Amino acid sequence: GESVGLHLPTLSVQEGDNSIINCAYSNSASDYFIWYKQESGKGPQFIIDIRSNMDKRQGQRVTVLLNKTVKHLSLQIAATQPGDSAVYFCAETAGNNRKLIWGLGTSLAVNP
Amino acid sequence: DTAVSQTPKYLVTQMGNDKSIKCEQNLGHDTMYWYKQDSKKFLKIMFSYNNKELIINETVPNRFSPKSPDKAHLNLHINSLELGDSAVYFCASSPSAGNTIYFGEGSWLTVV
């Protein structure tokens, strides 16, 4: 399934399916992007990052895609598992002060 | 070993009281942060310190005062607590500003 970010939607997927979480970032000068996962009752945890000189980066079961033309970032989770249930945040940074700008998050619910 | 630790994890207090949340990181990072997360999961930066120097001070009431005795510690003191201060407060650190941020587990503050 897919979702569009910057408001807090809920994406519901079946266990084993692939998930795609989308994020529309705000600043065309942003050059570093990060995805975080926040499980219930815990702090956000780093998942994967990507710099603006790349358009794709892969991790373990996760892939981040960056489309600078339309200022769009996505997180793909392969073979989604119940442990992937969480709120996912994208964040971007740019400029000399390197302040992170956070998206509003997407809640991912995995149905067994 | 916990990389970013904050105490207390839960805090219930009455309006008008003064309270502090303590934070320590053992990662050797130069930059530390305080974030506030509301009930809709929106993450808002409050303060950022780099090597004990304040570098980000977002628009927060001056009842909130951060203190960094050394670069491994960043405490948050809140005076005259109000109902609207109820939220989850996250401490975090990063090697330097704009790099990957590592979060603590959060402090759940409830003002009654």
Coordinates of C-alpha atoms in Angstrom, one line a residue:
Chain A
G1 CA 0.0 0.0 0.0
E2 CA 1.0 3.7 -0.3
S3 CA 0.4 6.9 1.7
V4 CA 1.1 10.6 1.2
G5 CA 2.8 12.4 4.0
L6 CA 3.0 15.7 5.8
H7 CA -0.3 15.0 7.6
L8 CA -0.6 11.9 9.8
P9 CA -2.4 9.3 7.7
T10 CA -2.5 5.7 8.6
L11 CA -1.3 3.1 6.2
S12 CA -2.6 -0.4 6.8
V13 CA -0.9 -3.3 5.1
Q14 CA -1.0 -7.1 5.3
E15 CA 2.0 -8.9 6.7
G16 CA 4.3 -9.9 4.0
D17 CA 3.2 -7.1 1.6
N18 CA 5.5 -4.3 0.6
S19 CA 4.9 -0.8 2.1
I20 CA 5.5 2.5 0.6
I21 CA 5.5 5.6 2.8
N22 CA 5.8 9.0 1.0
C23 CA 7.0 12.4 2.0
A24 CA 6.8 15.7 0.2
Y25 CA 9.6 17.8 1.5
S26 CA 9.6 21.6 1.5
N27 CA 13.0 23.0 0.7
S28 CA 14.5 22.6 -2.7
A29 CA 17.9 23.4 -1.1
S30 CA 17.7 20.5 1.3
D31 CA 20.7 18.2 0.7
Y32 CA 20.3 15.5 3.4
F33 CA 17.2 13.4 4.2
I34 CA 16.6 10.9 7.0
W35 CA 13.8 8.4 7.8
Y36 CA 13.0 7.7 11.4
K37 CA 10.8 5.0 12.9
Q38 CA 9.0 5.6 16.2
E39 CA 7.4 2.6 18.0
S40 CA 4.8 3.1 20.6
G41 CA 6.2 4.4 23.8
K42 CA 9.7 4.9 22.4
G43 CA 11.8 7.6 20.9
P44 CA 12.3 7.9 17.1
Q45 CA 15.1 5.7 15.8
F46 CA 17.2 6.2 12.7
I47 CA 16.4 3.9 9.8
I48 CA 18.1 5.2 6.7
D49 CA 19.4 8.4 5.2
I50 CA 20.2 9.7 1.7
R51 CA 22.1 12.7 0.4
S52 CA 20.9 14.8 -2.5
N53 CA 23.6 13.5 -4.8
M54 CA 21.9 10.1 -4.8
D55 CA 18.4 9.1 -5.9
K56 CA 18.3 5.6 -4.2
R57 CA 19.8 3.9 -1.2
Q58 CA 19.1 0.5 0.1
G59 CA 19.3 -1.0 3.5
Q60 CA 18.1 -4.2 5.1
R61 CA 14.5 -4.6 3.8
V62 CA 14.3 -0.8 3.3
T63 CA 14.9 1.4 0.3
V64 CA 14.8 5.2 0.2
L65 CA 14.0 7.0 -3.1
L66 CA 14.7 10.6 -3.7
N67 CA 13.1 12.6 -6.5
K68 CA 14.5 16.1 -6.3
T69 CA 12.6 17.3 -9.3
V70 CA 9.3 17.0 -7.5
K71 CA 10.7 17.2 -3.9
H72 CA 9.5 13.8 -3.0
L73 CA 11.0 11.2 -0.7
S74 CA 9.7 7.7 -0.2
L75 CA 10.5 4.8 2.1
Q76 CA 9.9 1.3 0.8
I77 CA 9.7 -1.6 3.3
A78 CA 9.9 -5.1 1.8
A79 CA 7.9 -8.0 3.2
T80 CA 6.4 -5.9 6.0
Q81 CA 6.4 -7.5 9.4
P82 CA 4.3 -6.8 12.5
G83 CA 7.4 -5.3 14.1
D84 CA 7.4 -2.6 11.4
S85 CA 4.2 -1.2 12.9
A86 CA 5.2 2.3 14.0
V87 CA 5.0 6.0 13.0
Y88 CA 7.5 6.9 10.3
F89 CA 9.0 10.4 10.0
C90 CA 10.9 12.0 7.2
A91 CA 13.3 14.8 8.0
E92 CA 15.3 17.2 5.7
T93 CA 18.2 19.5 6.4
A94 CA 19.9 22.3 4.5
G95 CA 21.8 25.5 5.0
N96 CA 24.6 26.5 7.3
N97 CA 22.7 25.9 10.6
R98 CA 21.8 22.3 9.4
K99 CA 18.5 22.5 11.2
L100 CA 16.4 19.4 10.7
I101 CA 12.9 20.0 9.3
W102 CA 10.5 17.2 10.3
G103 CA 7.5 15.9 8.4
L104 CA 4.3 15.1 10.3
G105 CA 4.7 11.3 10.3
T106 CA 2.8 8.3 8.8
S107 CA 1.4 5.6 11.0
L108 CA 2.0 2.1 9.6
A109 CA -0.3 -0.7 10.8
V110 CA 0.6 -4.2 9.8
N111 CA -2.2 -6.8 9.9
P112 CA -1.2 -10.4 10.6
Chain B
D1 CA 24.3 0.7 27.5
T2 CA 21.7 3.5 26.8
A3 CA 23.2 6.1 24.5
V4 CA 20.8 8.9 25.3
S5 CA 19.2 8.6 28.7
Q6 CA 16.6 10.9 30.2
T7 CA 14.9 11.0 33.6
P8 CA 12.2 10.8 34.7
K9 CA 10.4 8.7 32.2
Y10 CA 7.0 9.6 33.6
L11 CA 6.1 12.7 35.5
V12 CA 2.7 13.8 36.8
T13 CA 2.5 17.1 38.5
Q14 CA 0.1 19.9 39.3
M15 CA -0.3 23.2 37.5
G16 CA 2.0 25.9 38.8
N17 CA 4.8 23.5 39.9
D18 CA 8.4 23.7 38.7
K19 CA 10.0 20.5 37.3
S20 CA 13.2 19.4 35.6
I21 CA 14.0 16.7 33.1
K22 CA 17.6 15.5 33.0
C23 CA 19.4 14.2 29.9
E24 CA 22.8 12.6 29.4
Q25 CA 24.4 11.1 26.3
N26 CA 27.5 8.8 26.3
L27 CA 28.1 9.0 22.5
G28 CA 30.6 11.8 22.6
H29 CA 28.4 13.9 20.5
D30 CA 28.8 17.7 20.3
T31 CA 25.2 18.6 19.8
M32 CA 22.2 18.0 22.0
Y33 CA 18.5 18.8 21.6
W34 CA 15.2 19.0 23.3
Y35 CA 12.1 18.1 21.3
K36 CA 8.4 18.3 22.3
Q37 CA 6.0 15.8 20.8
D38 CA 2.3 16.5 21.0
S39 CA -0.7 14.1 21.0
K40 CA -0.7 14.1 17.2
K41 CA 2.9 12.9 17.1
F42 CA 4.2 16.2 15.7
L43 CA 7.9 16.7 16.7
K44 CA 8.9 20.2 17.4
I45 CA 12.4 21.3 18.3
M46 CA 12.7 23.5 21.3
F47 CA 16.4 23.9 21.9
S48 CA 19.7 22.8 20.5
Y49 CA 23.2 23.1 22.1
N50 CA 26.5 22.6 20.5
N51 CA 29.4 22.2 22.9
K52 CA 27.4 23.8 25.7
E53 CA 26.5 26.8 23.5
L54 CA 22.9 27.5 22.6
I55 CA 22.5 27.4 18.8
I56 CA 18.7 26.9 18.3
N57 CA 16.1 28.5 20.5
E58 CA 12.7 28.1 19.0
T59 CA 9.7 30.1 20.1
V60 CA 8.9 28.5 23.4
P61 CA 7.7 30.2 26.6
N62 CA 10.5 31.5 28.7
R63 CA 9.2 29.2 31.5
F64 CA 11.3 26.6 29.7
S65 CA 15.0 27.0 30.4
P66 CA 17.7 24.5 29.2
K67 CA 20.9 24.1 31.0
S68 CA 24.0 22.4 29.6
P69 CA 26.7 21.9 32.3
D70 CA 28.9 20.0 29.9
K71 CA 28.5 18.7 26.4
A72 CA 27.2 15.4 27.6
H73 CA 24.3 16.8 29.6
L74 CA 21.4 19.0 28.6
N75 CA 18.7 19.4 31.3
L76 CA 15.3 21.1 30.8
H77 CA 13.7 23.1 33.6
I78 CA 10.1 24.2 33.4
N79 CA 8.6 26.8 35.7
S80 CA 5.0 27.4 36.5
L81 CA 3.7 24.3 34.6
E82 CA 0.5 24.7 32.6
L83 CA -1.9 22.1 31.3
G84 CA -0.7 22.7 27.8
D85 CA 2.8 21.6 28.7
S86 CA 1.5 18.1 28.9
A87 CA 3.4 16.2 26.2
V88 CA 6.3 13.9 25.6
Y89 CA 9.7 15.5 25.8
F90 CA 12.6 13.9 23.9
C91 CA 16.2 14.6 24.5
A92 CA 18.5 13.8 21.6
S93 CA 22.1 14.2 20.4
S94 CA 24.1 14.2 17.2
P95 CA 27.8 14.2 16.3
S96 CA 27.3 17.8 15.0
A97 CA 24.4 19.9 13.9
G98 CA 22.4 18.5 11.0
N99 CA 23.8 14.9 11.3
T100 CA 21.8 11.9 12.3
I101 CA 20.0 12.5 15.6
Y102 CA 19.8 9.9 18.3
F103 CA 16.8 10.1 20.6
G104 CA 16.3 9.2 24.2
E105 CA 13.2 7.2 25.2
G106 CA 11.2 10.2 26.1
S107 CA 9.7 11.8 29.3
W108 CA 5.9 11.7 29.5
L109 CA 4.8 14.9 31.3
T110 CA 1.3 15.2 32.5
V111 CA 0.1 18.4 34.1
V112 CA -3.1 18.1 36.1

